[in-house]
Amino acid sequence: MNSFLLSLGLSTYNAKIIQLLFDGSVDTLYMVLLSTAVSIIFGVPLGVILLVTSKGYFWENRTFYSVLGTVVNALRSVPFIILMVAIIPITKFIVGTSIGTTAAIVPLTISTIPFLGRLVETSLRTVPYGLIEAAQSMGASPFRIIRKVLLPEALPELIQNFTLTVIVIIGCSAMAGTIGGGGLGDIAIRYGYQRFQLPIMIMTVIILVLMVQVTQFIGDYLTKKVDHR
């Protein structure tokens, strides 16, 4: 890509900066997309379990709900930057290193899963309990109620909360750059802050803002497509 930029008549310095920002954007997208996928895989079941074991639902278990809820709340209360440092041994064990974009995915997902789990629980609570009772009266099993009633009925809210989760991960991925997490955050720290290159700092902020705007636009569009109420 660098040679292509030079062929357009750009100076070596400008070509280098564009290449740097492009690579940083790719790394950020890699962290965000993979972290989001893993968070949804684990966060949605967590939210479902929190709901169905709470008071009034078909697998009510106050002790289990209280313990799980306490663990979820504890993980949510730890600031991301502290969590990244605290779980460095776990990150090294899973991916073999604590530096780089792949390593940053571990704390990103550990931080996001409980956050998303609570959002999913809140989304599912918007489903009228009468629909659950109607499904039970027709002999539907708990698993069928979850698949055919709870998740489909709460889909618009779920999409909005997935959107919020992606935006949170974008922000956290930028913070990951403070300890070598790679991506745009790392570029902003190394060039914008440590080397006092303000234009690079501004460009990283603009790119991150654009990522958030595009994410919100896609989320709003998908919500309107699935919301038939």
PDB file of C-alpha atoms in Angstrom:
ATOM      1  CA  MET A   1       0.000   0.000   0.000  1.00  0.00           C
ATOM      2  CA  ASN A   2       2.889   2.352   0.747  1.00  0.00           C
ATOM      3  CA  SER A   3       4.163   2.187  -2.826  1.00  0.00           C
ATOM      4  CA  PHE A   4       0.640   2.857  -4.105  1.00  0.00           C
ATOM      5  CA  LEU A   5       0.408   5.994  -1.969  1.00  0.00           C
ATOM      6  CA  LEU A   6       3.792   7.187  -3.199  1.00  0.00           C
ATOM      7  CA  SER A   7       2.630   6.666  -6.793  1.00  0.00           C
ATOM      8  CA  LEU A   8      -0.211   9.112  -6.080  1.00  0.00           C
ATOM      9  CA  GLY A   9       2.348  11.828  -5.459  1.00  0.00           C
ATOM     10  CA  LEU A  10       2.208  11.820  -1.667  1.00  0.00           C
ATOM     11  CA  SER A  11       5.373  12.562   0.258  1.00  0.00           C
ATOM     12  CA  THR A  12       7.150   9.714   2.025  1.00  0.00           C
ATOM     13  CA  TYR A  13       6.094  11.121   5.405  1.00  0.00           C
ATOM     14  CA  ASN A  14       2.393  11.426   4.475  1.00  0.00           C
ATOM     15  CA  ALA A  15       2.395   7.962   2.922  1.00  0.00           C
ATOM     16  CA  LYS A  16       3.911   6.564   6.102  1.00  0.00           C
ATOM     17  CA  ILE A  17       1.274   8.248   8.277  1.00  0.00           C
ATOM     18  CA  ILE A  18      -1.614   7.007   6.109  1.00  0.00           C
ATOM     19  CA  GLN A  19      -0.173   3.492   6.170  1.00  0.00           C
ATOM     20  CA  LEU A  20       0.216   3.714   9.939  1.00  0.00           C
ATOM     21  CA  LEU A  21      -3.381   4.838  10.456  1.00  0.00           C
ATOM     22  CA  PHE A  22      -4.673   2.205   8.043  1.00  0.00           C
ATOM     23  CA  ASP A  23      -2.846  -0.591   9.854  1.00  0.00           C
ATOM     24  CA  GLY A  24      -4.034   0.767  13.201  1.00  0.00           C
ATOM     25  CA  SER A  25      -7.628   0.857  11.970  1.00  0.00           C
ATOM     26  CA  VAL A  26      -7.401  -2.744  10.756  1.00  0.00           C
ATOM     27  CA  ASP A  27      -5.977  -3.844  14.113  1.00  0.00           C
ATOM     28  CA  THR A  28      -8.746  -2.004  15.972  1.00  0.00           C
ATOM     29  CA  LEU A  29     -11.447  -3.579  13.804  1.00  0.00           C
ATOM     30  CA  TYR A  30      -9.874  -6.995  14.388  1.00  0.00           C
ATOM     31  CA  MET A  31      -9.979  -6.490  18.164  1.00  0.00           C
ATOM     32  CA  VAL A  32     -13.501  -5.071  18.141  1.00  0.00           C
ATOM     33  CA  LEU A  33     -15.097  -7.660  15.852  1.00  0.00           C
ATOM     34  CA  LEU A  34     -13.537 -10.698  17.505  1.00  0.00           C
ATOM     35  CA  SER A  35     -14.194  -9.375  21.017  1.00  0.00           C
ATOM     36  CA  THR A  36     -17.804  -8.637  20.082  1.00  0.00           C
ATOM     37  CA  ALA A  37     -18.321 -12.121  18.651  1.00  0.00           C
ATOM     38  CA  VAL A  38     -16.909 -13.847  21.726  1.00  0.00           C
ATOM     39  CA  SER A  39     -18.820 -11.534  24.061  1.00  0.00           C
ATOM     40  CA  ILE A  40     -22.124 -12.314  22.316  1.00  0.00           C
ATOM     41  CA  ILE A  41     -21.435 -16.063  22.380  1.00  0.00           C
ATOM     42  CA  PHE A  42     -20.978 -15.995  26.154  1.00  0.00           C
ATOM     43  CA  GLY A  43     -22.907 -12.856  27.117  1.00  0.00           C
ATOM     44  CA  VAL A  44     -26.281 -13.872  25.672  1.00  0.00           C
ATOM     45  CA  PRO A  45     -26.445 -17.208  27.558  1.00  0.00           C
ATOM     46  CA  LEU A  46     -25.288 -15.401  30.698  1.00  0.00           C
ATOM     47  CA  GLY A  47     -28.119 -12.887  30.358  1.00  0.00           C
ATOM     48  CA  VAL A  48     -30.652 -15.666  29.746  1.00  0.00           C
ATOM     49  CA  ILE A  49     -29.466 -17.554  32.847  1.00  0.00           C
ATOM     50  CA  LEU A  50     -29.693 -14.379  34.932  1.00  0.00           C
ATOM     51  CA  LEU A  51     -33.283 -13.858  33.779  1.00  0.00           C
ATOM     52  CA  VAL A  52     -34.686 -17.378  34.093  1.00  0.00           C
ATOM     53  CA  THR A  53     -33.161 -17.945  37.545  1.00  0.00           C
ATOM     54  CA  SER A  54     -34.548 -14.671  38.919  1.00  0.00           C
ATOM     55  CA  LYS A  55     -37.752 -14.307  40.903  1.00  0.00           C
ATOM     56  CA  GLY A  56     -40.920 -15.332  39.090  1.00  0.00           C
ATOM     57  CA  TYR A  57     -39.320 -17.204  36.175  1.00  0.00           C
ATOM     58  CA  PHE A  58     -39.398 -20.921  35.453  1.00  0.00           C
ATOM     59  CA  TRP A  59     -35.950 -21.797  36.844  1.00  0.00           C
ATOM     60  CA  GLU A  60     -36.152 -19.501  39.849  1.00  0.00           C
ATOM     61  CA  ASN A  61     -33.211 -19.999  42.217  1.00  0.00           C
ATOM     62  CA  ARG A  62     -32.603 -17.017  44.451  1.00  0.00           C
ATOM     63  CA  THR A  63     -29.297 -18.284  45.843  1.00  0.00           C
ATOM     64  CA  PHE A  64     -27.842 -19.053  42.412  1.00  0.00           C
ATOM     65  CA  TYR A  65     -29.100 -15.745  41.010  1.00  0.00           C
ATOM     66  CA  SER A  66     -27.667 -13.809  43.941  1.00  0.00           C
ATOM     67  CA  VAL A  67     -24.227 -15.433  43.665  1.00  0.00           C
ATOM     68  CA  LEU A  68     -24.045 -15.117  39.873  1.00  0.00           C
ATOM     69  CA  GLY A  69     -25.325 -11.547  40.011  1.00  0.00           C
ATOM     70  CA  THR A  70     -22.688 -10.620  42.574  1.00  0.00           C
ATOM     71  CA  VAL A  71     -19.905 -12.047  40.397  1.00  0.00           C
ATOM     72  CA  VAL A  72     -21.240 -10.228  37.335  1.00  0.00           C
ATOM     73  CA  ASN A  73     -21.499  -6.939  39.221  1.00  0.00           C
ATOM     74  CA  ALA A  74     -17.983  -7.341  40.621  1.00  0.00           C
ATOM     75  CA  LEU A  75     -16.497  -7.856  37.165  1.00  0.00           C
ATOM     76  CA  ARG A  76     -18.461  -4.907  35.786  1.00  0.00           C
ATOM     77  CA  SER A  77     -17.175  -2.616  38.515  1.00  0.00           C
ATOM     78  CA  VAL A  78     -13.478  -3.120  37.694  1.00  0.00           C
ATOM     79  CA  PRO A  79     -12.157  -0.338  35.407  1.00  0.00           C
ATOM     80  CA  PHE A  80     -10.928  -1.777  32.118  1.00  0.00           C
ATOM     81  CA  ILE A  81      -7.398  -0.415  32.391  1.00  0.00           C
ATOM     82  CA  ILE A  82      -6.995  -2.045  35.826  1.00  0.00           C
ATOM     83  CA  LEU A  83      -8.503  -5.308  34.581  1.00  0.00           C
ATOM     84  CA  MET A  84      -6.002  -5.429  31.711  1.00  0.00           C
ATOM     85  CA  VAL A  85      -3.088  -5.275  34.122  1.00  0.00           C
ATOM     86  CA  ALA A  86      -4.661  -7.586  36.713  1.00  0.00           C
ATOM     87  CA  ILE A  87      -5.224 -10.479  34.296  1.00  0.00           C
ATOM     88  CA  ILE A  88      -1.879 -10.309  32.460  1.00  0.00           C
ATOM     89  CA  PRO A  89      -0.998 -13.838  33.715  1.00  0.00           C
ATOM     90  CA  ILE A  90      -4.302 -15.170  32.344  1.00  0.00           C
ATOM     91  CA  THR A  91      -3.734 -13.375  29.036  1.00  0.00           C
ATOM     92  CA  LYS A  92      -0.240 -14.863  28.736  1.00  0.00           C
ATOM     93  CA  PHE A  93      -1.611 -18.329  29.512  1.00  0.00           C
ATOM     94  CA  ILE A  94      -4.325 -18.093  26.846  1.00  0.00           C
ATOM     95  CA  VAL A  95      -2.479 -16.414  23.954  1.00  0.00           C
ATOM     96  CA  GLY A  96       1.179 -16.677  25.010  1.00  0.00           C
ATOM     97  CA  THR A  97       1.786 -12.936  25.321  1.00  0.00           C
ATOM     98  CA  SER A  98       0.349  -9.878  27.041  1.00  0.00           C
ATOM     99  CA  ILE A  99       1.226  -7.417  24.257  1.00  0.00           C
ATOM    100  CA  GLY A 100      -0.476  -6.907  20.914  1.00  0.00           C
ATOM    101  CA  THR A 101      -3.948  -6.921  19.416  1.00  0.00           C
ATOM    102  CA  THR A 102      -4.656 -10.605  20.023  1.00  0.00           C
ATOM    103  CA  ALA A 103      -3.639 -10.292  23.673  1.00  0.00           C
ATOM    104  CA  ALA A 104      -5.935  -7.282  24.098  1.00  0.00           C
ATOM    105  CA  ILE A 105      -8.933  -9.395  23.058  1.00  0.00           C
ATOM    106  CA  VAL A 106      -8.734 -11.406  26.300  1.00  0.00           C
ATOM    107  CA  PRO A 107      -9.371  -8.508  28.729  1.00  0.00           C
ATOM    108  CA  LEU A 108     -11.787  -6.939  26.249  1.00  0.00           C
ATOM    109  CA  THR A 109     -14.005 -10.026  26.310  1.00  0.00           C
ATOM    110  CA  ILE A 110     -13.657 -10.636  30.064  1.00  0.00           C
ATOM    111  CA  SER A 111     -14.694  -7.036  30.663  1.00  0.00           C
ATOM    112  CA  THR A 112     -17.546  -7.063  28.154  1.00  0.00           C
ATOM    113  CA  ILE A 113     -19.222 -10.421  28.844  1.00  0.00           C
ATOM    114  CA  PRO A 114     -20.705  -9.443  32.243  1.00  0.00           C
ATOM    115  CA  PHE A 115     -21.625  -6.011  30.882  1.00  0.00           C
ATOM    116  CA  LEU A 116     -23.472  -7.564  27.957  1.00  0.00           C
ATOM    117  CA  GLY A 117     -25.005 -10.231  30.183  1.00  0.00           C
ATOM    118  CA  ARG A 118     -26.769  -7.578  32.247  1.00  0.00           C
ATOM    119  CA  LEU A 119     -27.921  -5.783  29.111  1.00  0.00           C
ATOM    120  CA  VAL A 120     -29.347  -9.020  27.718  1.00  0.00           C
ATOM    121  CA  GLU A 121     -31.162  -9.687  31.006  1.00  0.00           C
ATOM    122  CA  THR A 122     -32.653  -6.191  30.884  1.00  0.00           C
ATOM    123  CA  SER A 123     -33.712  -6.672  27.252  1.00  0.00           C
ATOM    124  CA  LEU A 124     -35.439  -9.973  27.981  1.00  0.00           C
ATOM    125  CA  ARG A 125     -37.366  -8.420  30.857  1.00  0.00           C
ATOM    126  CA  THR A 126     -39.146  -6.205  28.330  1.00  0.00           C
ATOM    127  CA  VAL A 127     -40.978  -9.275  27.024  1.00  0.00           C
ATOM    128  CA  PRO A 128     -44.492  -9.326  28.578  1.00  0.00           C
ATOM    129  CA  TYR A 129     -44.758 -12.165  31.070  1.00  0.00           C
ATOM    130  CA  GLY A 130     -48.159 -13.005  29.623  1.00  0.00           C
ATOM    131  CA  LEU A 131     -46.451 -14.331  26.486  1.00  0.00           C
ATOM    132  CA  ILE A 132     -44.372 -16.696  28.609  1.00  0.00           C
ATOM    133  CA  GLU A 133     -47.453 -17.897  30.475  1.00  0.00           C
ATOM    134  CA  ALA A 134     -49.283 -18.438  27.174  1.00  0.00           C
ATOM    135  CA  ALA A 135     -46.399 -20.528  25.854  1.00  0.00           C
ATOM    136  CA  GLN A 136     -46.294 -22.543  29.079  1.00  0.00           C
ATOM    137  CA  SER A 137     -50.038 -23.190  28.893  1.00  0.00           C
ATOM    138  CA  MET A 138     -49.519 -24.696  25.435  1.00  0.00           C
ATOM    139  CA  GLY A 139     -46.905 -27.069  26.801  1.00  0.00           C
ATOM    140  CA  ALA A 140     -43.777 -25.318  25.537  1.00  0.00           C
ATOM    141  CA  SER A 141     -40.569 -26.362  27.289  1.00  0.00           C
ATOM    142  CA  PRO A 142     -38.341 -23.747  28.937  1.00  0.00           C
ATOM    143  CA  PHE A 143     -35.756 -24.064  26.147  1.00  0.00           C
ATOM    144  CA  ARG A 144     -38.440 -23.587  23.510  1.00  0.00           C
ATOM    145  CA  ILE A 145     -39.767 -20.531  25.330  1.00  0.00           C
ATOM    146  CA  ILE A 146     -36.277 -19.053  25.355  1.00  0.00           C
ATOM    147  CA  ARG A 147     -35.741 -19.717  21.637  1.00  0.00           C
ATOM    148  CA  LYS A 148     -39.219 -18.963  20.326  1.00  0.00           C
ATOM    149  CA  VAL A 149     -40.547 -16.309  22.704  1.00  0.00           C
ATOM    150  CA  LEU A 150     -37.931 -14.497  24.774  1.00  0.00           C
ATOM    151  CA  LEU A 151     -35.147 -13.989  22.219  1.00  0.00           C
ATOM    152  CA  PRO A 152     -37.349 -13.166  19.183  1.00  0.00           C
ATOM    153  CA  GLU A 153     -39.595 -10.774  21.119  1.00  0.00           C
ATOM    154  CA  ALA A 154     -36.622  -8.957  22.658  1.00  0.00           C
ATOM    155  CA  LEU A 155     -34.624  -8.840  19.407  1.00  0.00           C
ATOM    156  CA  PRO A 156     -34.931  -5.051  18.790  1.00  0.00           C
ATOM    157  CA  GLU A 157     -33.673  -4.297  22.309  1.00  0.00           C
ATOM    158  CA  LEU A 158     -30.962  -6.938  21.961  1.00  0.00           C
ATOM    159  CA  ILE A 159     -29.674  -5.361  18.757  1.00  0.00           C
ATOM    160  CA  GLN A 160     -29.567  -1.951  20.415  1.00  0.00           C
ATOM    161  CA  ASN A 161     -27.614  -3.400  23.320  1.00  0.00           C
ATOM    162  CA  PHE A 162     -25.247  -5.245  20.970  1.00  0.00           C
ATOM    163  CA  THR A 163     -24.658  -1.886  19.302  1.00  0.00           C
ATOM    164  CA  LEU A 164     -23.907  -0.280  22.650  1.00  0.00           C
ATOM    165  CA  THR A 165     -21.532  -3.140  23.443  1.00  0.00           C
ATOM    166  CA  VAL A 166     -19.594  -2.635  20.200  1.00  0.00           C
ATOM    167  CA  ILE A 167     -19.252   1.077  20.964  1.00  0.00           C
ATOM    168  CA  VAL A 168     -17.970   0.301  24.468  1.00  0.00           C
ATOM    169  CA  ILE A 169     -15.458  -2.165  23.015  1.00  0.00           C
ATOM    170  CA  ILE A 170     -14.232   0.464  20.540  1.00  0.00           C
ATOM    171  CA  GLY A 171     -13.531   2.796  23.442  1.00  0.00           C
ATOM    172  CA  CYS A 172     -11.849   0.073  25.500  1.00  0.00           C
ATOM    173  CA  SER A 173      -9.735  -1.030  22.519  1.00  0.00           C
ATOM    174  CA  ALA A 174      -8.343   2.490  22.368  1.00  0.00           C
ATOM    175  CA  MET A 175      -7.460   2.299  26.070  1.00  0.00           C
ATOM    176  CA  ALA A 176      -5.681  -0.993  25.416  1.00  0.00           C
ATOM    177  CA  GLY A 177      -3.062   1.003  23.522  1.00  0.00           C
ATOM    178  CA  THR A 178      -1.774   2.434  26.801  1.00  0.00           C
ATOM    179  CA  ILE A 179      -0.092  -0.874  27.634  1.00  0.00           C
ATOM    180  CA  GLY A 180       0.820  -2.066  24.169  1.00  0.00           C
ATOM    181  CA  GLY A 181      -2.536  -3.358  23.018  1.00  0.00           C
ATOM    182  CA  GLY A 182      -2.019  -2.152  19.470  1.00  0.00           C
ATOM    183  CA  GLY A 183      -4.540  -0.453  17.223  1.00  0.00           C
ATOM    184  CA  LEU A 184      -5.442   3.220  17.056  1.00  0.00           C
ATOM    185  CA  GLY A 185      -5.039   3.694  20.789  1.00  0.00           C
ATOM    186  CA  ASP A 186      -1.425   2.585  20.593  1.00  0.00           C
ATOM    187  CA  ILE A 187      -0.791   5.004  17.715  1.00  0.00           C
ATOM    188  CA  ALA A 188      -2.399   7.862  19.636  1.00  0.00           C
ATOM    189  CA  ILE A 189      -0.194   7.166  22.659  1.00  0.00           C
ATOM    190  CA  ARG A 190       3.107   6.581  20.831  1.00  0.00           C
ATOM    191  CA  TYR A 191       2.840   9.326  18.242  1.00  0.00           C
ATOM    192  CA  GLY A 192       0.215  11.784  19.460  1.00  0.00           C
ATOM    193  CA  TYR A 193       1.165  11.844  23.152  1.00  0.00           C
ATOM    194  CA  GLN A 194       4.767  10.663  23.528  1.00  0.00           C
ATOM    195  CA  ARG A 195       6.077  12.328  20.364  1.00  0.00           C
ATOM    196  CA  PHE A 196       3.774  15.382  20.530  1.00  0.00           C
ATOM    197  CA  GLN A 197       2.406  14.836  16.994  1.00  0.00           C
ATOM    198  CA  LEU A 198      -1.000  16.405  17.515  1.00  0.00           C
ATOM    199  CA  PRO A 199      -2.264  15.855  13.928  1.00  0.00           C
ATOM    200  CA  ILE A 200      -1.883  12.091  14.353  1.00  0.00           C
ATOM    201  CA  MET A 201      -3.755  12.252  17.648  1.00  0.00           C
ATOM    202  CA  ILE A 202      -6.576  14.181  15.988  1.00  0.00           C
ATOM    203  CA  MET A 203      -6.763  11.731  13.080  1.00  0.00           C
ATOM    204  CA  THR A 204      -7.009   8.724  15.404  1.00  0.00           C
ATOM    205  CA  VAL A 205      -9.848  10.429  17.272  1.00  0.00           C
ATOM    206  CA  ILE A 206     -11.662  11.175  13.999  1.00  0.00           C
ATOM    207  CA  ILE A 207     -11.355   7.550  12.874  1.00  0.00           C
ATOM    208  CA  LEU A 208     -12.670   6.276  16.219  1.00  0.00           C
ATOM    209  CA  VAL A 209     -15.598   8.709  16.072  1.00  0.00           C
ATOM    210  CA  LEU A 210     -16.411   7.502  12.540  1.00  0.00           C
ATOM    211  CA  MET A 211     -16.328   3.888  13.735  1.00  0.00           C
ATOM    212  CA  VAL A 212     -18.797   4.716  16.487  1.00  0.00           C
ATOM    213  CA  GLN A 213     -21.085   6.628  14.112  1.00  0.00           C
ATOM    214  CA  VAL A 214     -21.116   3.788  11.570  1.00  0.00           C
ATOM    215  CA  THR A 215     -21.787   1.245  14.321  1.00  0.00           C
ATOM    216  CA  GLN A 216     -24.714   3.264  15.666  1.00  0.00           C
ATOM    217  CA  PHE A 217     -26.139   3.738  12.170  1.00  0.00           C
ATOM    218  CA  ILE A 218     -26.008   0.000  11.454  1.00  0.00           C
ATOM    219  CA  GLY A 219     -27.520  -0.796  14.840  1.00  0.00           C
ATOM    220  CA  ASP A 220     -30.394   1.641  14.357  1.00  0.00           C
ATOM    221  CA  TYR A 221     -31.041   0.321  10.841  1.00  0.00           C
ATOM    222  CA  LEU A 222     -31.163  -3.315  11.969  1.00  0.00           C
ATOM    223  CA  THR A 223     -33.402  -2.419  14.899  1.00  0.00           C
ATOM    224  CA  LYS A 224     -35.931  -0.780  12.584  1.00  0.00           C
ATOM    225  CA  LYS A 225     -35.834  -3.797  10.253  1.00  0.00           C
ATOM    226  CA  VAL A 226     -36.702  -6.311  12.976  1.00  0.00           C
ATOM    227  CA  ASP A 227     -39.041  -4.158  15.079  1.00  0.00           C
ATOM    228  CA  HIS A 228     -42.589  -4.795  13.834  1.00  0.00           C
ATOM    229  CA  ARG A 229     -44.404  -3.466  16.866  1.00  0.00           C
TER     230      ARG A 229
END
